[in-house]
Short mmCIF file of C-alpha atoms in Angstrom, two decimals:
data_model
loop_
_atom_site.label_atom_id
_atom_site.label_comp_id
_atom_site.label_asym_id
_atom_site.label_seq_id
_atom_site.Cartn_x
_atom_site.Cartn_y
_atom_site.Cartn_z
CA MET A 1 23.06 7.49 156.54
CA ARG A 2 23.94 7.90 160.44
CA LYS A 3 20.76 10.25 161.24
CA ILE A 4 18.15 8.18 159.01
CA THR A 5 19.33 4.97 160.40
CA LYS A 6 19.65 6.14 164.25
CA LEU A 7 15.90 7.34 164.22
CA ILE A 8 14.48 4.77 162.72
CA SER A 9 16.21 2.10 165.02
CA ILE A 10 15.39 4.71 167.85
CA PHE A 11 11.66 5.27 167.10
CA THR A 12 10.90 1.84 166.63
CA ALA A 13 12.61 1.26 170.57
CA VAL A 14 11.26 4.31 171.48
CA VAL A 15 7.82 5.37 172.60
CA LEU A 16 7.89 9.16 172.54
CA ILE A 17 5.81 10.48 175.17
CA ALA A 18 3.41 13.36 174.18
CA VAL A 19 5.49 16.05 172.69
CA THR A 20 3.91 19.32 173.73
CA PHE A 21 5.33 22.67 175.39
CA ASN A 22 4.46 25.46 177.19
CA GLY A 23 2.78 27.87 174.75
CA CYS A 24 3.52 26.03 172.14
CA SER A 25 0.97 23.93 170.83
CA ALA A 26 -0.63 24.82 167.60
CA ALA A 27 -3.88 22.88 168.82
CA GLU A 28 -5.09 25.00 171.16
CA LYS A 29 -5.22 27.60 168.86
CA ILE A 30 -6.36 25.70 165.82
CA ASP A 31 -9.86 23.60 165.15
CA ALA A 32 -9.20 20.58 165.71
CA LYS A 33 -11.55 19.53 163.45
CA MET A 34 -8.78 20.15 160.83
CA PHE A 35 -8.19 16.51 159.62
CA SER A 36 -11.99 16.26 158.98
CA LEU A 37 -11.87 19.36 157.25
CA GLU A 38 -8.63 18.58 155.17
CA GLY A 39 -10.35 15.24 154.09
CA ASP A 40 -12.55 17.75 152.09
CA ALA A 41 -10.46 18.87 150.59
CA MET A 42 -9.10 15.76 149.55
CA ASN A 43 -11.97 14.67 147.16
CA PHE A 44 -10.54 18.05 144.88
CA ASP A 45 -14.36 19.79 144.00
CA ASP A 46 -14.07 22.44 141.29
CA THR A 47 -17.55 23.27 141.35
CA ASN A 48 -16.83 26.33 142.77
CA GLY A 49 -13.42 25.87 141.97
CA VAL A 50 -10.02 24.30 143.16
CA SER A 51 -9.59 23.32 146.15
CA VAL A 52 -5.81 23.77 147.63
CA HIS A 53 -5.23 23.97 150.84
CA ASP A 54 -2.51 26.63 151.78
CA PRO A 55 -1.95 27.33 148.33
CA THR A 56 1.41 28.88 146.94
CA LEU A 57 1.35 30.51 143.81
CA PHE A 58 3.91 30.35 141.03
CA LYS A 59 3.82 30.36 136.98
CA ALA A 60 5.85 28.12 135.19
CA LYS A 61 8.99 28.76 132.47
CA ASP A 62 6.32 27.75 130.52
CA GLY A 63 3.72 30.08 131.60
CA THR A 64 1.47 27.59 132.87
CA TYR A 65 0.26 29.39 136.74
CA TYR A 66 -0.08 26.56 139.25
CA ILE A 67 -1.07 26.48 143.21
CA SER A 68 0.65 24.12 144.75
CA GLY A 69 -0.62 23.23 148.89
CA SER A 70 -0.79 20.75 151.85
CA HIS A 71 -1.32 17.09 150.92
CA ILE A 72 0.55 17.16 147.62
CA ALA A 73 -2.37 19.11 146.52
CA MET A 74 -1.61 20.94 143.04
CA ALA A 75 -4.04 23.26 140.66
CA LYS A 76 -3.22 25.27 137.47
CA SER A 77 -4.16 27.73 134.85
CA ASP A 78 -3.62 29.27 131.61
CA ASP A 79 -4.90 32.80 132.56
CA LEU A 80 -5.22 33.28 136.14
CA ILE A 81 -9.04 33.09 136.65
CA ASN A 82 -9.82 29.06 135.13
CA TRP A 83 -8.26 26.32 137.17
CA SER A 84 -8.06 22.70 136.97
CA THR A 85 -6.81 19.61 139.57
CA VAL A 86 -3.30 18.20 138.34
CA LYS A 87 -4.81 15.31 140.24
CA SER A 88 -8.27 14.30 141.22
CA GLY A 89 -7.12 13.47 144.57
CA VAL A 90 -4.78 13.49 147.50
CA PHE A 91 -3.73 9.47 147.26
CA ASP A 92 -3.66 9.90 143.31
CA SER A 93 -1.85 13.06 143.76
CA ASN A 94 1.14 11.62 145.18
CA SER A 95 3.10 10.86 141.87
CA ILE A 96 4.18 14.49 141.92
CA LEU A 97 6.45 13.02 144.57
CA VAL A 98 6.71 9.38 143.96
CA LYS A 99 7.94 7.31 141.36
CA GLU A 100 5.45 4.59 140.63
CA GLY A 101 5.76 1.60 142.78
CA SER A 102 7.13 2.85 145.78
CA THR A 103 5.83 5.02 148.70
CA LEU A 104 5.65 8.52 150.33
CA ARG A 105 7.55 7.01 153.44
CA ALA A 106 10.15 5.25 151.53
CA ASP A 107 10.96 8.34 149.57
CA TYR A 108 11.26 10.57 152.17
CA ALA A 109 11.88 8.57 154.77
CA GLU A 110 14.48 11.13 156.44
CA PRO A 111 11.85 13.71 157.07
CA PHE A 112 8.94 10.86 158.13
CA ALA A 113 11.42 9.86 160.69
CA TRP A 114 11.39 12.44 162.16
CA CYS A 115 8.23 12.21 163.44
CA ASP A 116 7.51 8.95 163.13
CA ALA A 117 6.64 9.11 166.57
CA ALA A 118 3.65 10.04 166.28
CA GLN A 119 2.09 6.96 165.29
CA THR A 120 1.80 5.97 168.95
CA THR A 121 -0.10 8.89 169.73
CA TRP A 122 -1.92 10.50 166.85
CA GLU A 123 -4.74 7.61 166.28
CA LYS A 124 -4.35 7.67 162.08
CA SER A 125 -4.35 4.91 159.76
CA GLU A 126 -1.44 4.54 157.41
CA GLU A 127 -2.72 5.97 154.23
CA GLU A 128 -3.74 9.53 156.71
CA TRP A 129 0.14 9.70 158.01
CA GLU A 130 1.02 9.50 154.32
CA THR A 131 -0.60 12.75 153.73
CA ASN A 132 1.59 14.65 156.01
CA VAL A 133 3.28 17.44 153.62
CA TRP A 134 2.11 20.07 154.52
CA ALA A 135 2.16 23.64 152.42
CA SER A 136 4.56 23.40 150.05
CA ASP A 137 6.09 26.20 147.34
CA ILE A 138 7.78 25.66 144.05
CA ILE A 139 10.26 27.76 143.41
CA TYR A 140 12.51 27.44 140.01
CA ASN A 141 16.10 27.62 141.03
CA GLU A 142 18.50 29.45 138.01
CA ALA A 143 21.47 27.84 139.03
CA MET A 144 20.19 24.47 139.43
CA GLU A 145 17.76 24.87 136.53
CA LYS A 146 15.36 22.74 138.69
CA TYR A 147 11.85 23.09 140.33
CA CYS A 148 12.50 22.89 143.89
CA TYR A 149 9.69 21.52 146.25
CA TYR A 150 9.90 23.22 149.80
CA ALA A 151 7.27 21.65 151.94
CA SER A 152 7.40 19.98 155.89
CA THR A 153 6.21 17.36 157.83
CA SER A 154 4.87 17.67 161.46
CA LEU A 155 3.63 16.03 164.06
CA TRP A 156 0.15 17.97 164.27
CA GLY A 157 -0.42 20.37 167.52
CA THR A 158 3.65 19.89 168.60
CA PRO A 159 6.67 22.26 166.63
CA LEU A 160 8.55 19.06 166.35
CA SER A 161 8.51 19.69 162.13
CA VAL A 162 11.32 19.68 159.52
CA ILE A 163 10.90 21.14 156.14
CA TRP A 164 12.38 19.62 153.42
CA PHE A 165 12.53 19.89 149.89
CA ALA A 166 13.23 17.75 146.76
CA THR A 167 13.86 18.52 143.05
CA ALA A 168 12.43 18.11 139.01
CA ASP A 169 12.58 19.31 135.82
CA SER A 170 8.87 19.62 135.33
CA PRO A 171 6.63 21.68 138.34
CA GLU A 172 4.26 18.46 138.54
CA GLY A 173 7.00 15.78 139.15
CA THR A 174 7.88 13.46 139.96
CA TYR A 175 10.50 14.73 142.66
CA GLU A 176 13.48 13.44 144.21
CA PHE A 177 14.01 14.00 147.44
CA ASN A 178 17.06 15.93 148.00
CA SER A 179 17.74 17.27 152.03
CA CYS A 180 16.23 17.83 155.29
CA ILE A 181 17.05 21.69 155.90
CA ILE A 182 15.25 22.69 159.24
CA TYR A 183 14.44 21.16 161.77
CA SER A 184 12.20 22.52 165.21
CA GLY A 185 10.51 20.93 168.21
CA PHE A 186 14.12 19.53 169.51
CA ASN A 187 15.41 19.37 173.15
CA SER A 188 19.04 19.54 174.68
CA HIS A 189 17.71 16.72 177.27
CA THR A 190 21.30 14.46 178.54
CA LYS A 191 22.12 11.85 180.76
CA PHE A 192 25.53 12.10 181.98
CA GLY A 193 27.36 13.90 178.87
CA LYS A 194 24.75 11.66 175.94
CA PRO A 195 21.81 11.91 174.01
CA LYS A 196 18.78 10.74 176.28
CA GLN A 197 15.67 11.00 173.72
CA ALA A 198 15.52 10.59 170.05
CA ILE A 199 14.00 14.48 169.69
CA HIS A 200 17.82 15.50 171.18
CA TYR A 201 19.24 18.11 168.60
CA PHE A 202 22.17 15.89 168.12
CA PHE A 203 18.99 13.38 165.94
CA THR A 204 18.95 16.76 163.59
CA ASN A 205 20.91 17.49 160.92
CA ILE A 206 22.14 19.78 163.49
CA GLY A 207 24.38 15.98 164.38
CA ASN A 208 25.58 16.31 160.58
CA LEU A 209 26.27 19.72 160.57
CA ILE A 210 28.66 19.09 163.90
CA GLU A 211 30.09 16.08 162.29
CA GLN A 212 30.94 18.03 159.17
CA GLY A 213 32.81 21.05 160.67
CA VAL A 214 29.72 23.67 159.78
CA PHE A 215 29.42 23.77 163.07
CA THR A 216 31.57 23.08 166.64
CA GLU A 217 30.16 21.55 169.84
CA GLU A 218 31.39 24.75 171.52
CA GLU A 219 29.24 26.72 169.28
CA VAL A 220 26.40 24.85 169.77
CA LYS A 221 26.81 25.43 173.18
CA ALA A 222 27.12 28.95 173.04
CA VAL A 223 24.02 29.49 171.53
CA ASN A 224 22.02 26.73 172.64
CA TYR A 225 19.39 29.00 174.04
CA TRP A 226 16.73 27.41 171.48
CA CYS A 227 15.66 25.21 174.78
CA ASN A 228 14.38 26.45 178.01
CA GLU A 229 16.10 25.62 180.94
CA ASP A 230 14.02 22.74 181.21
CA GLY A 231 15.97 21.47 178.20
CA ASP A 232 12.60 21.34 176.41
CA TYR A 233 12.53 23.28 172.67
CA ASP A 234 11.65 26.83 173.57
CA CYS A 235 8.48 28.13 171.42
CA SER A 236 7.01 30.50 173.68
CA TYR A 237 6.03 33.97 172.56
CA GLY A 238 8.32 35.79 170.44
CA LYS A 239 11.19 33.14 170.76
CA TYR A 240 11.79 29.69 167.78
CA PRO A 241 9.84 28.66 165.22
CA ASN A 242 7.80 25.80 164.15
CA ALA A 243 10.01 24.99 160.99
CA ILE A 244 6.79 24.52 158.47
CA ASP A 245 5.24 27.02 155.75
CA PRO A 246 8.65 27.46 154.13
CA ALA A 247 8.75 30.15 151.20
CA PRO A 248 11.19 30.35 148.93
CA PHE A 249 12.28 33.61 147.12
CA TYR A 250 14.50 35.43 145.16
CA ASP A 251 15.64 39.19 145.85
CA LYS A 252 16.56 42.04 143.71
CA ASP A 253 19.87 40.84 143.10
CA GLY A 254 19.20 37.26 142.49
CA ASN A 255 20.33 35.80 146.19
CA LEU A 256 17.72 32.89 147.19
CA TRP A 257 16.19 33.79 150.62
CA LEU A 258 13.40 31.38 152.73
CA ALA A 259 11.16 32.23 154.64
CA TYR A 260 8.92 30.08 157.25
CA GLY A 261 7.34 29.17 160.26
CA SER A 262 3.67 29.47 161.86
CA PHE A 263 2.75 30.06 165.32
CA SER A 264 5.03 29.26 168.01
CA GLY A 265 7.63 31.87 168.13
CA GLY A 266 7.52 33.47 164.92
CA ILE A 267 9.02 34.09 161.40
CA TYR A 268 11.94 33.95 160.07
CA VAL A 269 14.33 34.46 157.34
CA MET A 270 17.50 32.68 155.96
CA PRO A 271 19.50 33.21 152.88
CA LEU A 272 19.97 29.91 150.69
CA ILE A 273 22.92 29.00 148.78
CA GLU A 274 21.07 29.06 145.36
CA GLU A 275 24.04 26.65 143.42
CA THR A 276 22.62 23.62 146.54
CA GLY A 277 19.06 25.01 147.41
CA MET A 278 20.65 24.41 151.52
CA PRO A 279 20.92 27.24 154.09
CA ASP A 280 24.25 29.79 154.19
CA TYR A 281 25.41 28.66 157.42
CA GLU A 282 28.40 30.63 156.85
CA LYS A 283 26.61 33.67 156.14
CA MET A 284 23.94 33.43 159.00
CA LYS A 285 27.53 32.49 161.55
CA ASN A 286 29.03 36.02 160.45
CA THR A 287 25.88 38.15 159.99
CA GLU A 288 24.61 40.61 163.15
CA GLY A 289 21.04 39.79 164.02
CA TYR A 290 21.42 35.79 163.50
CA ASP A 291 20.83 32.73 165.05
CA ILE A 292 23.32 29.90 162.97
CA TYR A 293 21.42 27.22 162.59
CA PHE A 294 17.61 29.61 161.96
CA GLY A 295 18.43 32.32 160.44
CA LYS A 296 16.73 35.87 161.27
CA GLN A 297 13.68 36.30 163.34
CA ILE A 298 11.54 38.86 161.18
CA SER A 299 8.06 38.59 163.06
CA LYS A 300 7.45 37.66 166.37
CA THR A 301 4.10 35.71 168.22
CA ASN A 302 2.29 37.37 170.36
CA GLU A 303 -0.51 37.36 173.35
CA ASP A 304 -2.29 40.68 171.64
CA THR A 305 -2.66 38.18 168.38
CA GLN A 306 -3.78 34.98 170.02
CA GLY A 307 -0.43 34.26 169.97
CA THR A 308 -0.92 33.15 165.82
CA GLY A 309 0.79 34.08 162.70
CA GLU A 310 1.72 31.67 159.94
CA GLY A 311 1.78 31.14 156.12
CA PRO A 312 4.46 33.76 155.34
CA TYR A 313 5.03 35.25 151.34
CA ILE A 314 7.52 37.45 150.39
CA ILE A 315 7.41 39.30 146.82
CA TYR A 316 10.02 42.09 145.56
CA ASN A 317 8.63 44.85 143.10
CA SER A 318 11.29 47.08 141.21
CA GLU A 319 8.92 49.19 140.29
CA SER A 320 8.39 50.53 144.77
CA GLY A 321 12.35 49.18 145.54
CA TYR A 322 10.05 47.40 148.57
CA TYR A 323 9.74 43.74 149.75
CA TYR A 324 6.10 42.89 150.84
CA PHE A 325 6.02 40.56 153.86
CA PHE A 326 2.22 38.94 153.68
CA LEU A 327 1.13 36.97 157.25
CA THR A 328 -1.82 35.34 158.29
CA TYR A 329 -3.32 35.90 161.82
CA GLY A 330 -6.30 34.73 163.56
CA GLY A 331 -7.03 30.02 162.86
CA LEU A 332 -8.03 28.50 160.50
CA ASP A 333 -11.36 26.91 160.34
CA ALA A 334 -14.36 29.48 159.67
CA LEU A 335 -15.19 30.58 162.55
CA GLY A 336 -11.03 31.55 163.54
CA GLY A 337 -10.86 34.03 161.59
CA TYR A 338 -8.04 33.90 158.94
CA ASN A 339 -7.39 36.82 157.53
CA ILE A 340 -4.09 37.91 155.65
CA ARG A 341 -1.95 41.37 156.72
CA GLU A 342 1.04 43.43 155.12
CA TYR A 343 4.14 43.79 155.43
CA ARG A 344 7.08 46.28 153.66
CA SER A 345 10.93 46.62 154.05
CA LYS A 346 13.49 47.74 151.65
CA ASN A 347 15.96 44.91 152.65
CA PRO A 348 15.03 41.05 152.00
CA ASP A 349 15.36 40.09 155.77
CA GLY A 350 13.54 43.00 157.15
CA PRO A 351 12.91 44.80 159.51
CA TYR A 352 9.73 44.65 158.13
CA THR A 353 6.74 47.40 159.01
CA ASP A 354 3.48 47.87 158.59
CA LEU A 355 1.40 50.92 157.76
CA ALA A 356 1.28 52.58 160.64
CA GLY A 357 4.57 52.63 161.15
CA ASN A 358 5.25 48.96 163.66
CA ASP A 359 7.82 46.93 163.47
CA ALA A 360 6.50 43.19 162.99
CA CYS A 361 8.77 42.04 165.65
CA GLU A 362 7.21 44.38 168.17
CA MET A 363 5.33 42.21 170.72
CA LYS A 364 1.64 43.58 169.93
CA ASN A 365 -1.04 43.44 167.37
CA THR A 366 0.54 44.32 163.87
CA GLY A 367 0.13 44.46 159.53
CA THR A 368 -1.73 46.30 157.78
CA PRO A 369 -4.63 44.12 156.87
CA ILE A 370 -5.57 43.51 153.20
CA ILE A 371 -8.74 40.67 153.71
CA GLY A 372 -10.76 39.86 156.93
CA ASN A 373 -14.41 38.14 156.67
CA TYR A 374 -16.76 40.09 154.56
CA GLN A 375 -20.08 39.88 153.09
CA PHE A 376 -21.49 42.54 150.51
CA SER A 377 -25.16 42.65 149.68
CA PHE A 378 -25.02 40.57 146.12
CA ASP A 379 -23.10 38.42 147.94
CA ASN A 380 -25.00 34.86 148.94
CA THR A 381 -22.60 33.59 151.42
CA ALA A 382 -19.87 35.02 153.59
CA TYR A 383 -15.98 35.08 153.21
CA LEU A 384 -14.65 33.87 155.81
CA SER A 385 -11.05 32.83 157.24
CA ALA A 386 -9.20 33.84 154.33
CA GLY A 387 -5.35 32.72 154.64
CA HIS A 388 -2.32 31.46 154.50
CA SER A 389 -1.54 33.18 150.73
CA SER A 390 0.84 33.84 148.79
CA ALA A 391 1.92 36.48 145.72
CA LEU A 392 3.00 36.48 142.42
CA VAL A 393 4.51 39.86 140.38
CA ASP A 394 3.86 38.85 137.14
CA ASP A 395 5.84 39.39 133.97
CA ASP A 396 4.05 42.24 133.23
CA GLY A 397 4.44 43.87 136.76
CA ARG A 398 0.89 43.23 137.85
CA ILE A 399 0.70 41.66 141.32
CA PHE A 400 -1.60 38.82 141.99
CA GLN A 401 -2.25 37.31 145.70
CA ALA A 402 -4.03 33.58 145.98
CA TYR A 403 -4.91 32.00 149.64
CA HIS A 404 -8.26 30.41 150.70
CA ASN A 405 -11.19 31.68 151.69
CA ARG A 406 -14.18 29.29 153.66
CA TYR A 407 -18.14 30.50 154.27
CA ASN A 408 -20.96 30.84 156.95
CA ASP A 409 -22.93 27.64 155.62
CA GLY A 410 -23.23 26.35 158.60
CA GLU A 411 -20.28 23.75 158.38
CA GLY A 412 -17.27 25.95 157.12
CA SER A 413 -15.02 22.92 156.58
CA PHE A 414 -15.45 23.44 152.80
CA PHE A 415 -12.58 26.50 151.28
CA ASN A 416 -11.74 27.37 147.38
CA ASP A 417 -8.59 29.34 146.12
CA LYS A 418 -9.32 32.87 145.25
CA ILE A 419 -6.71 35.04 142.94
CA HIS A 420 -7.40 38.68 143.55
CA GLN A 421 -5.17 41.58 141.79
CA MET A 422 -3.60 43.86 144.09
CA LEU A 423 -2.47 47.76 142.96
CA LYS A 424 0.09 50.08 144.86
CA THR A 425 -1.17 53.29 146.17
CA SER A 426 0.46 56.61 145.23
CA ASP A 427 2.79 55.87 148.55
CA GLY A 428 4.01 52.52 147.74
CA TRP A 429 1.47 50.11 149.67
CA LEU A 430 -0.05 47.14 148.08
CA THR A 431 -3.42 47.30 148.47
CA MET A 432 -6.27 44.30 147.58
CA LEU A 433 -9.01 44.68 145.17
CA PRO A 434 -11.98 43.37 146.46
CA LEU A 435 -13.92 41.06 144.31
CA GLU A 436 -12.16 38.00 141.98
CA TYR A 437 -9.03 38.70 138.98
CA LYS A 438 -11.72 37.99 136.17
CA GLY A 439 -9.24 39.80 133.60
CA GLU A 440 -9.04 43.67 134.09
CA GLN A 441 -6.86 46.07 133.95
CA ALA A 442 -6.07 48.93 135.96
CA LYS A 443 -6.58 52.55 133.93
CA ALA A 444 -6.90 55.88 134.99
CA VAL A 445 -9.63 57.48 136.16
CA THR A 446 -11.69 61.12 136.43
CA ILE A 447 -13.97 61.71 139.35
CA GLY A 448 -16.87 61.67 136.32
CA ASP A 449 -15.79 57.76 136.41
CA VAL A 450 -15.71 56.74 139.80
CA ALA A 451 -18.52 59.54 140.96
CA GLY A 452 -21.36 57.22 142.54
CA GLU A 453 -22.69 55.11 144.63
CA TYR A 454 -20.77 52.65 146.67
CA GLU A 455 -21.28 49.43 149.27
CA GLY A 456 -18.37 50.38 151.50
CA ILE A 457 -16.22 47.71 154.49
CA THR A 458 -14.30 48.69 156.36
CA LEU A 459 -11.63 45.88 157.75
CA GLY A 460 -9.68 46.36 160.33
CA ASN A 461 -6.81 43.85 162.02
CA LYS A 462 -8.34 42.21 164.73
CA ILE A 463 -8.73 38.60 164.46
CA LEU A 464 -12.53 38.37 164.73
CA ASN A 465 -13.52 35.48 165.30
CA THR A 466 -16.34 33.02 168.03
CA ASP A 467 -16.78 29.78 169.07
CA SER A 468 -20.65 29.24 168.01
CA TRP A 469 -21.91 29.36 164.22
CA ASP A 470 -24.88 31.14 166.69
CA LYS A 471 -22.82 33.95 167.02
CA VAL A 472 -21.28 34.34 163.30
CA ASP A 473 -22.73 37.56 162.21
CA SER A 474 -20.92 39.12 164.99
CA ILE A 475 -17.58 38.26 163.32
CA ILE A 476 -18.61 39.38 159.52
CA ASN A 477 -17.97 42.96 157.88
CA LYS A 478 -20.60 44.24 156.80
CA PRO A 479 -21.33 47.15 154.22
CA GLU A 480 -22.33 50.99 154.46
CA ASN A 481 -23.03 53.27 151.87
CA PHE A 482 -20.44 55.58 150.59
CA VAL A 483 -20.98 57.75 148.17
CA ILE A 484 -18.56 60.06 146.00
CA GLY A 485 -19.84 62.95 144.85
CA LYS A 486 -19.34 64.87 141.14
CA ASP A 487 -17.84 67.32 142.75
CA GLY A 488 -15.27 65.66 144.79
CA LYS A 489 -16.72 65.35 148.83
CA VAL A 490 -17.29 61.74 150.11
CA THR A 491 -20.00 60.35 152.87
CA TYR A 492 -19.42 56.92 153.97
CA GLY A 493 -22.00 56.06 156.63
CA ASP A 494 -22.38 59.19 158.99
CA ALA A 495 -18.62 60.55 158.31
CA ASN A 496 -18.19 63.10 155.40
CA GLY A 497 -14.71 63.59 153.80
CA THR A 498 -13.51 64.53 149.97
CA ILE A 499 -11.40 62.38 147.65
CA SER A 500 -8.59 63.21 145.28
CA ILE A 501 -7.32 61.47 142.12
CA ASP A 502 -3.72 61.77 141.13
CA SER A 503 -3.15 63.54 138.01
CA ASN A 504 -3.60 60.69 134.87
CA SER A 505 -3.72 57.90 137.66
CA TYR A 506 -5.55 55.19 139.09
CA THR A 507 -4.95 56.05 142.24
CA PHE A 508 -6.50 58.75 144.63
CA LYS A 509 -6.32 59.86 147.95
CA ILE A 510 -9.47 59.86 150.57
CA THR A 511 -9.61 62.07 153.53
CA LEU A 512 -12.77 61.47 156.08
CA GLU A 513 -13.18 62.52 158.97
CA ASP A 514 -9.42 63.53 160.08
CA GLU A 515 -8.35 59.74 158.48
CA GLU A 516 -6.49 60.04 155.38
CA TYR A 517 -6.53 57.26 153.44
CA THR A 518 -4.19 56.39 150.24
CA GLY A 519 -6.25 53.44 147.70
CA ALA A 520 -6.23 52.23 144.27
CA PHE A 521 -9.33 52.59 141.45
CA CYS A 522 -10.34 49.33 139.23
CA ILE A 523 -13.44 47.89 137.08
CA GLY A 524 -14.19 44.90 138.83
CA THR A 525 -16.81 41.71 138.23
CA LYS A 526 -19.81 41.02 140.72
CA PRO A 527 -20.81 37.45 140.38
CA ASP A 528 -23.40 37.54 138.37
CA GLY A 529 -20.96 38.66 135.69
CA LYS A 530 -21.67 42.98 136.35
CA THR A 531 -18.17 45.08 135.32
CA VAL A 532 -18.53 47.78 138.35
CA MET A 533 -15.89 50.08 139.64
CA THR A 534 -14.44 49.06 142.78
CA PHE A 535 -11.83 50.57 144.72
CA SER A 536 -9.42 49.68 148.11
CA ALA A 537 -8.03 51.58 150.06
CA LEU A 538 -5.14 51.46 153.28
CA ASN A 539 -5.32 53.76 156.22
CA GLY A 540 -2.62 54.84 159.01
CA LYS A 541 -4.90 52.91 161.40
CA ASN A 542 -3.96 50.08 159.43
CA GLU A 543 -7.14 49.39 158.59
CA THR A 544 -8.69 48.54 154.40
CA LEU A 545 -11.30 50.12 152.63
CA TRP A 546 -13.37 48.12 150.25
CA GLY A 547 -15.88 49.77 147.58
CA VAL A 548 -17.82 48.44 144.95
CA ALA A 549 -20.49 50.37 142.96
CA LYS A 550 -23.89 49.14 143.49
#
């Protein structure tokens, strides 16, 4: 193919000077120990549960649940409770993507060529470079009758990235590379009317699209606000995306979409052609509010959220009629303050708003939290930096959230994947139960069923982070006494209020002082195996209130 041969020859001849862009470097926002952290994941220690970084949860045609993630990691389960790793290590797991006798670099030459210049600036071995597969997500494409593996390859610390996909007959592969679909980090530098650098947009698939007549050069030049006045890729606050973290999903009418993006300008969504798994450029060119190449922006990075926001995931729930958009803010290391937030919309491409009524594209701190840093009294350790989540609407309508989680063990590098059930409130928001899923079913309750003492924790949508383990206690949400009386009165710390349970339901409303919460009750299982009543509720100030019975 034209662009592969040109890229490989150019990258062989050209030493790319560090590709860093003002306001765009994820390395400035994420712990530099990332690769050592990921190294821990490579061992797949199942002692406390599976460890798949950036987990995306999906269900195969045979009913098996899978978690797929970065560095070709994968785990599976029959019940969402007991999980096992698909392979024993990352390089062994390459068989998910690579046929016997071949290599990742050979079979996926096209995306690797885009980032190959990293070998001149990123001092990593060839083996470590072979794990440059980020945040994979797998979906069964009904039209293609294939499992489609969407992932990205990236030059660490920059927005020089590419999203690609591969296909297979089995969720465990071996997948066969199909195509690169979205590039980022390119520039528009020219010299005497010709491309000056190997990262000119001509050397992405945009060049092919022009040659194929999908775009004209005039169309590309007319919208080439992708780059700033200096010709560099513009991924500053609220602008253009880093092409990583792909998350395909079907809408209510069976149309295929892709949400993607991380840090940089924000999150985008684009329609895909189901028969090919590729972007629907004609639709984007002819739909208001769409960029002809990147699609439509549905969230914007901003100063109030420390320039963060990654790991998008969208699901549709037919009962509520809403699309739910989950996004992780903060940094991924244990002290970085990863936290997951929720938005919803009646349309797959938004606008997405939080419970407080904020649009995700507003240049301010938005999003309704579903989890943050916390520790109940019965927990041996604090749970830190929950993030890069995904969600599943199961065949019976129940909804589950998957994410990876770190701990305050003094190192913070080790992580596990967690599965929690989510329940709908009376006003159609999803709220996540505070304890890991152990097979519980939500059932209608009465005031007599739920009266008693609880440990209550409030989670806000601020990024709780620190640069020192000596200060870790300051970023952990701790419990206060929460009491539900049989008379319907409620106390939470010094606050007083009332509770009303919806008729023949597990949903409820709590009024505490002047604040109203809507939520849901469900039996849960503590780490020691004891079953107790739990609840989770949301309010209009973008706060979540958790309760676990004592």
